């Protein structure tokens, strides 16, 4: 039985690969893409999401623009990682497919109200502003969400945008708190997992060896995207953060984690956006998330490459 999902995204090269993976996987029915400001401003994330859909041969995929700033903060972007366009690497033409007229938050609300309760999984790949806004505007939809599978946060890896916080959570900590406190079944793919999903020369060559436009684009995006992480961490390559969300849906056995309590810091200027993960269960705070710590990286890249091969 296919899983119905909504991908909430701020493309971002890694978001782009995640979207391609989802669109290449028949186990998933992508009901729509909702776009949020994050890696780059909303006009660019809305552009980039449509570029990826057209690359995947899916100009029919509805793309909805959402919130252009966090709930209560100024927007922080990440051009230093993703480049000015958010999809730097290859030259890419503007999309021709249109944005939907409906706001992303309205799409989330209407979809959750119209689909059978418990049948739709939300897959946030960026700041959680759209999801939190939908929950605040329509509290009745919270109980109708099957699960939220998101990329964000960290425990052992602590932070990538500050010493204490991962970017998606840092940009909109108030939104993250709403989502983590909502009581929806939650799977978190933090830096602890995604930093083990590193592109290497062989893995990127496997994308190129697909001999397709998709393979060429993914290789070019990862070549661009990895320069930041190589310089910062001295790592072998780029962490493919967001595709881990889709891979967990497709092959959860590639991952390991534990049900723990995760709280979001929203008050401290020093640790704003920190995911305070009770990995060792030293408190009696109730578990609210399946927090992923491990990944079979070879299995992940084998799955990703095999699925990308299905796109032209
Ligand atoms: O910290 C990594 C996350 O922030 C990824 O989702 C990346 O695309 C950015 O949104
Ligand atoms: Ca992202």
CSV table of C-alpha atoms in Angstrom, one decimal, residues 5-311:
chain,number,residue,atom,x,y,z
A,5,UNK,CA,3.1,12.1,2.0
A,6,UNK,CA,3.4,15.9,1.8
A,7,UNK,CA,7.0,17.1,1.4
A,8,UNK,CA,7.6,20.5,3.1
A,9,UNK,CA,10.9,21.8,1.7
A,10,UNK,CA,13.4,24.6,1.3
A,11,UNK,CA,15.5,23.5,-1.7
A,12,UNK,CA,18.6,23.3,-1.2
A,13,UNK,CA,20.6,20.7,-3.1
A,14,UNK,CA,19.9,18.0,-0.5
A,15,UNK,CA,16.2,18.8,-0.5
A,16,UNK,CA,16.3,18.4,-4.3
A,17,UNK,CA,17.8,14.9,-4.0
A,18,UNK,CA,15.2,14.0,-1.4
A,19,UNK,CA,12.4,15.1,-3.7
A,20,UNK,CA,13.8,13.1,-6.6
A,21,UNK,CA,14.1,10.0,-4.4
A,22,UNK,CA,10.4,10.4,-3.4
A,23,UNK,CA,9.2,10.9,-6.9
A,24,UNK,CA,11.2,7.9,-8.1
A,25,UNK,CA,9.7,5.6,-5.4
A,26,UNK,CA,6.3,3.9,-6.2
A,27,UNK,CA,5.8,3.2,-2.5
A,28,UNK,CA,5.1,6.9,-2.0
A,29,UNK,CA,2.3,9.0,-3.2
A,30,UNK,CA,3.5,12.6,-3.0
A,31,UNK,CA,0.3,14.7,-2.6
A,32,UNK,CA,2.2,17.9,-3.1
A,33,UNK,CA,5.2,19.9,-2.2
A,34,UNK,CA,4.9,22.8,0.2
A,35,UNK,CA,7.7,25.3,0.1
A,36,UNK,CA,9.1,27.4,3.0
A,37,UNK,CA,11.8,30.0,3.4
A,38,UNK,CA,15.0,28.5,4.7
A,39,UNK,CA,18.2,27.8,2.8
A,40,UNK,CA,17.3,30.7,0.5
A,41,UNK,CA,14.3,33.1,0.5
A,42,UNK,CA,10.8,31.8,-0.4
A,43,UNK,CA,10.8,33.0,-4.0
A,44,UNK,CA,13.9,30.9,-4.7
A,45,UNK,CA,12.8,27.8,-2.8
A,46,UNK,CA,9.5,28.0,-4.7
A,47,UNK,CA,11.5,28.3,-8.0
A,48,UNK,CA,13.8,25.4,-7.0
A,49,UNK,CA,11.1,23.0,-6.0
A,50,UNK,CA,9.5,23.4,-9.5
A,51,UNK,CA,12.9,23.0,-11.2
A,52,UNK,CA,13.3,19.6,-9.4
A,53,UNK,CA,9.8,18.5,-10.3
A,54,UNK,CA,10.4,19.3,-14.0
A,55,UNK,CA,13.8,17.5,-13.8
A,56,UNK,CA,11.9,14.5,-12.5
A,57,UNK,CA,9.4,14.7,-15.4
A,58,UNK,CA,6.7,15.7,-13.0
A,59,UNK,CA,5.4,19.1,-14.1
A,60,UNK,CA,2.0,17.9,-12.8
A,61,UNK,CA,3.2,17.8,-9.2
A,62,UNK,CA,1.4,20.6,-7.3
A,63,UNK,CA,3.8,23.0,-5.6
A,64,UNK,CA,2.5,25.5,-3.0
A,65,UNK,CA,4.4,28.5,-1.6
A,66,UNK,CA,4.2,28.9,2.1
A,67,UNK,CA,5.7,31.1,4.8
A,68,UNK,CA,8.4,33.5,3.9
A,69,UNK,CA,9.7,34.0,7.4
A,70,UNK,CA,9.8,32.3,10.8
A,71,UNK,CA,7.0,32.7,13.3
A,72,UNK,CA,8.8,35.2,15.5
A,73,UNK,CA,12.3,35.8,14.2
A,74,UNK,CA,14.1,37.3,11.2
A,75,UNK,CA,14.8,34.8,8.5
A,76,UNK,CA,18.3,33.3,8.5
A,77,UNK,CA,19.4,31.8,5.2
A,78,UNK,CA,22.3,29.5,4.1
A,79,UNK,CA,23.6,30.8,0.8
A,80,UNK,CA,27.1,30.1,2.2
A,81,UNK,CA,26.2,26.4,1.9
A,82,UNK,CA,23.8,26.2,-1.0
A,83,UNK,CA,24.9,29.2,-3.1
A,84,UNK,CA,23.0,32.3,-4.2
A,85,UNK,CA,20.2,30.4,-6.0
A,86,UNK,CA,20.0,27.6,-3.4
A,87,UNK,CA,20.6,25.1,-6.2
A,88,UNK,CA,24.1,26.3,-7.3
A,89,UNK,CA,26.3,23.8,-9.1
A,90,UNK,CA,24.8,23.4,-12.6
A,91,UNK,CA,23.2,26.1,-14.5
A,92,UNK,CA,19.5,25.6,-14.4
A,93,UNK,CA,16.7,27.3,-16.4
A,94,UNK,CA,13.8,28.8,-14.6
A,95,UNK,CA,10.8,26.4,-14.4
A,96,UNK,CA,7.8,26.7,-16.7
A,97,UNK,CA,5.3,24.9,-14.4
A,98,UNK,CA,3.2,27.3,-12.3
A,99,UNK,CA,3.0,27.6,-8.6
A,100,UNK,CA,-0.4,26.7,-7.1
A,101,UNK,CA,-2.6,29.7,-6.1
A,102,UNK,CA,-3.4,28.1,-2.7
A,103,UNK,CA,-1.1,28.9,0.2
A,104,UNK,CA,1.0,26.0,1.4
A,105,UNK,CA,-0.6,26.2,4.9
A,106,UNK,CA,-4.1,26.0,3.4
A,107,UNK,CA,-3.0,23.0,1.3
A,108,UNK,CA,-1.7,21.2,4.4
A,109,UNK,CA,-4.9,21.9,6.4
A,110,UNK,CA,-7.3,21.0,3.5
A,111,UNK,CA,-5.4,17.8,2.7
A,112,UNK,CA,-5.3,16.6,6.2
A,113,UNK,CA,-9.1,17.3,6.6
A,114,UNK,CA,-10.0,15.7,3.4
A,115,UNK,CA,-7.8,12.6,3.5
A,116,UNK,CA,-8.7,9.7,5.8
A,117,UNK,CA,-7.4,10.4,9.4
A,118,UNK,CA,-4.0,8.8,9.9
A,119,UNK,CA,-3.3,8.4,6.2
A,120,UNK,CA,-1.0,11.3,5.5
A,121,UNK,CA,2.7,11.6,6.6
A,122,UNK,CA,4.3,15.0,6.7
A,123,UNK,CA,8.0,15.2,5.6
A,124,UNK,CA,9.5,18.5,6.6
A,125,UNK,CA,13.0,19.1,5.2
A,126,UNK,CA,13.4,22.7,6.2
A,127,UNK,CA,12.3,25.1,9.0
A,128,UNK,CA,9.0,24.0,10.5
A,129,UNK,CA,7.2,27.3,9.9
A,130,UNK,CA,4.5,25.9,7.5
A,131,UNK,CA,3.7,22.9,9.7
A,132,UNK,CA,3.5,24.9,12.9
A,133,UNK,CA,1.3,27.6,11.3
A,134,UNK,CA,-1.1,24.9,10.0
A,135,UNK,CA,-1.3,23.3,13.5
A,136,UNK,CA,-1.9,26.7,15.1
A,137,UNK,CA,-4.5,27.7,12.5
A,138,UNK,CA,-6.3,24.3,12.5
A,139,UNK,CA,-5.7,22.4,15.7
A,140,UNK,CA,-8.2,19.7,14.5
A,141,UNK,CA,-5.7,18.4,11.9
A,142,UNK,CA,-3.0,17.5,14.5
A,143,UNK,CA,-4.7,14.2,15.4
A,144,UNK,CA,-5.2,13.4,11.7
A,145,UNK,CA,-1.5,13.3,10.9
A,146,UNK,CA,-0.1,9.8,10.6
A,147,UNK,CA,3.5,10.7,11.4
A,148,UNK,CA,6.0,13.5,10.9
A,149,UNK,CA,9.3,12.4,9.6
A,150,UNK,CA,11.7,15.4,9.6
A,151,UNK,CA,15.3,16.3,9.1
A,152,UNK,CA,16.5,18.5,12.0
A,153,UNK,CA,18.3,18.7,15.2
A,154,UNK,CA,21.3,17.0,16.7
A,155,UNK,CA,22.6,15.3,19.8
A,156,UNK,CA,26.2,14.2,19.6
A,157,UNK,CA,26.8,16.4,16.5
A,158,UNK,CA,25.3,19.3,18.4
A,159,UNK,CA,25.0,22.0,15.7
A,160,UNK,CA,26.0,23.2,12.2
A,161,UNK,CA,24.7,26.8,12.1
A,162,UNK,CA,25.7,27.6,15.7
A,163,UNK,CA,27.7,25.6,18.2
A,164,UNK,CA,24.4,24.5,19.7
A,165,UNK,CA,21.8,24.2,16.9
A,166,UNK,CA,21.1,22.6,13.6
A,167,UNK,CA,19.9,25.0,10.8
A,168,UNK,CA,16.2,23.8,10.3
A,169,UNK,CA,15.5,24.1,14.0
A,170,UNK,CA,17.6,27.2,14.6
A,171,UNK,CA,15.8,29.2,11.9
A,172,UNK,CA,12.4,28.8,13.5
A,173,UNK,CA,12.7,27.4,17.1
A,174,UNK,CA,9.2,28.5,18.0
A,175,UNK,CA,7.8,26.5,15.1
A,176,UNK,CA,9.9,23.5,16.1
A,177,UNK,CA,8.6,23.6,19.7
A,178,UNK,CA,5.0,23.6,18.4
A,179,UNK,CA,5.8,20.5,16.2
A,180,UNK,CA,7.8,18.6,18.8
A,181,UNK,CA,5.1,19.3,21.5
A,182,UNK,CA,2.1,18.5,19.3
A,183,UNK,CA,2.0,14.8,20.3
A,184,UNK,CA,2.1,13.6,16.6
A,185,UNK,CA,4.2,10.4,16.1
A,186,UNK,CA,7.6,11.8,15.2
A,187,UNK,CA,10.7,10.5,13.6
A,188,UNK,CA,13.7,12.8,13.7
A,189,UNK,CA,16.7,12.4,11.3
A,190,UNK,CA,19.3,14.6,13.0
A,191,UNK,CA,22.9,15.5,12.1
A,192,UNK,CA,23.9,12.4,14.1
A,193,UNK,CA,22.5,10.3,11.3
A,194,UNK,CA,22.9,12.6,8.3
A,195,UNK,CA,26.5,13.3,8.9
A,196,UNK,CA,27.1,9.6,8.3
A,197,UNK,CA,25.4,9.8,4.8
A,198,UNK,CA,28.4,11.4,3.2
A,199,UNK,CA,29.0,11.6,-0.6
A,200,UNK,CA,32.3,10.2,-1.6
A,201,UNK,CA,34.0,10.3,-5.0
A,202,UNK,CA,32.8,6.8,-5.8
A,203,UNK,CA,29.2,7.5,-4.7
A,204,UNK,CA,29.1,10.7,-6.8
A,205,UNK,CA,30.6,8.9,-9.7
A,206,UNK,CA,27.8,6.3,-9.4
A,207,UNK,CA,25.4,9.2,-9.9
A,208,UNK,CA,27.3,10.3,-13.0
A,209,UNK,CA,27.5,6.7,-14.3
A,210,UNK,CA,23.7,6.7,-14.5
A,211,UNK,CA,24.2,8.6,-17.8
A,212,UNK,CA,21.0,10.5,-17.3
A,213,UNK,CA,20.2,14.2,-16.8
A,214,UNK,CA,19.1,13.4,-13.2
A,215,UNK,CA,22.4,11.7,-12.5
A,216,UNK,CA,24.4,14.6,-14.0
A,217,UNK,CA,22.4,17.1,-11.9
A,218,UNK,CA,22.7,15.2,-8.7
A,219,UNK,CA,26.4,14.8,-9.2
A,220,UNK,CA,26.8,18.5,-10.0
A,221,UNK,CA,24.7,19.5,-6.9
A,222,UNK,CA,26.7,17.3,-4.6
A,223,UNK,CA,30.0,18.5,-6.1
A,224,UNK,CA,29.0,22.0,-5.2
A,225,UNK,CA,27.3,21.2,-1.9
A,226,UNK,CA,30.3,19.2,-0.5
A,227,UNK,CA,32.8,22.0,-0.7
A,228,UNK,CA,31.4,23.6,2.4
A,229,UNK,CA,31.4,20.4,4.5
A,230,UNK,CA,34.8,19.3,3.3
A,231,UNK,CA,36.3,22.7,4.3
A,232,UNK,CA,34.4,22.8,7.6
A,233,UNK,CA,34.6,19.2,8.8
A,234,UNK,CA,37.4,17.9,6.6
A,235,UNK,CA,34.9,15.2,5.7
A,236,UNK,CA,35.0,12.9,2.7
A,237,UNK,CA,32.1,14.7,1.2
A,238,UNK,CA,28.7,16.3,1.7
A,239,UNK,CA,26.1,14.9,4.1
A,240,UNK,CA,22.9,14.1,2.2
A,241,UNK,CA,20.7,15.3,5.0
A,242,UNK,CA,17.2,15.5,3.6
A,243,UNK,CA,17.2,12.3,1.4
A,244,UNK,CA,17.6,10.4,4.8
A,245,UNK,CA,13.9,11.4,5.6
A,246,UNK,CA,12.6,9.7,2.4
A,247,UNK,CA,15.0,6.7,2.8
A,248,UNK,CA,13.7,6.1,6.3
A,249,UNK,CA,10.2,5.9,4.9
A,250,UNK,CA,11.3,3.5,2.2
A,251,UNK,CA,13.8,1.4,4.2
A,252,UNK,CA,13.6,2.1,8.0
A,253,UNK,CA,15.9,-1.0,8.6
A,254,UNK,CA,18.7,1.1,7.2
A,255,UNK,CA,18.5,3.2,10.3
A,256,UNK,CA,18.8,2.8,14.1
A,257,UNK,CA,17.5,5.1,16.8
A,258,UNK,CA,15.6,5.2,20.1
A,259,UNK,CA,12.3,6.7,21.4
A,260,UNK,CA,13.4,9.6,23.6
A,261,UNK,CA,12.3,13.0,24.8
A,262,UNK,CA,13.4,15.9,22.7
A,263,UNK,CA,12.7,19.5,23.8
A,264,UNK,CA,13.5,22.7,21.8
A,265,UNK,CA,15.4,25.6,23.4
A,266,UNK,CA,13.6,28.9,22.4
A,267,UNK,CA,14.6,31.3,25.2
A,268,UNK,CA,18.4,31.3,25.3
A,269,UNK,CA,20.2,33.5,22.8
A,270,UNK,CA,23.3,31.3,23.2
A,271,UNK,CA,21.5,27.9,22.6
A,272,UNK,CA,18.5,29.0,20.6
A,273,UNK,CA,17.2,26.1,18.5
A,274,UNK,CA,19.1,23.4,20.4
A,275,UNK,CA,17.4,20.0,20.4
A,276,UNK,CA,17.8,18.9,24.0
A,277,UNK,CA,17.7,15.2,23.3
A,278,UNK,CA,17.5,12.9,26.4
A,279,UNK,CA,19.4,10.2,24.6
A,280,UNK,CA,20.5,8.5,27.9
A,281,UNK,CA,17.0,9.0,29.4
A,282,UNK,CA,18.3,10.8,32.5
A,283,UNK,CA,15.0,12.6,32.9
A,284,UNK,CA,11.5,11.4,33.3
A,285,UNK,CA,10.3,13.5,30.4
A,286,UNK,CA,8.0,11.4,28.2
A,287,UNK,CA,9.4,10.2,24.9
A,288,UNK,CA,8.1,12.2,22.0
A,289,UNK,CA,10.3,11.2,19.1
A,290,UNK,CA,12.1,8.3,17.4
A,291,UNK,CA,15.5,10.0,17.3
A,292,UNK,CA,17.8,8.4,14.7
A,293,UNK,CA,21.5,8.0,15.5
A,294,UNK,CA,22.7,5.4,13.0
A,295,UNK,CA,22.5,4.7,9.3
A,296,UNK,CA,23.8,2.0,6.9
A,297,UNK,CA,25.4,4.5,4.6
A,298,UNK,CA,26.3,1.9,1.9
A,299,UNK,CA,22.7,0.7,1.9
A,300,UNK,CA,21.4,4.2,1.8
A,301,UNK,CA,23.5,5.1,-1.2
A,302,UNK,CA,22.6,1.9,-3.0
A,303,UNK,CA,18.9,2.6,-2.5
A,304,UNK,CA,19.3,6.2,-3.6
A,305,UNK,CA,21.3,5.4,-6.7
A,306,UNK,CA,18.9,2.6,-7.7
A,307,UNK,CA,15.9,4.9,-7.4
A,308,UNK,CA,17.5,7.8,-9.2
A,309,UNK,CA,18.2,5.4,-12.0
A,310,UNK,CA,14.5,5.1,-12.6
A,311,UNK,CA,14.3,8.8,-13.6
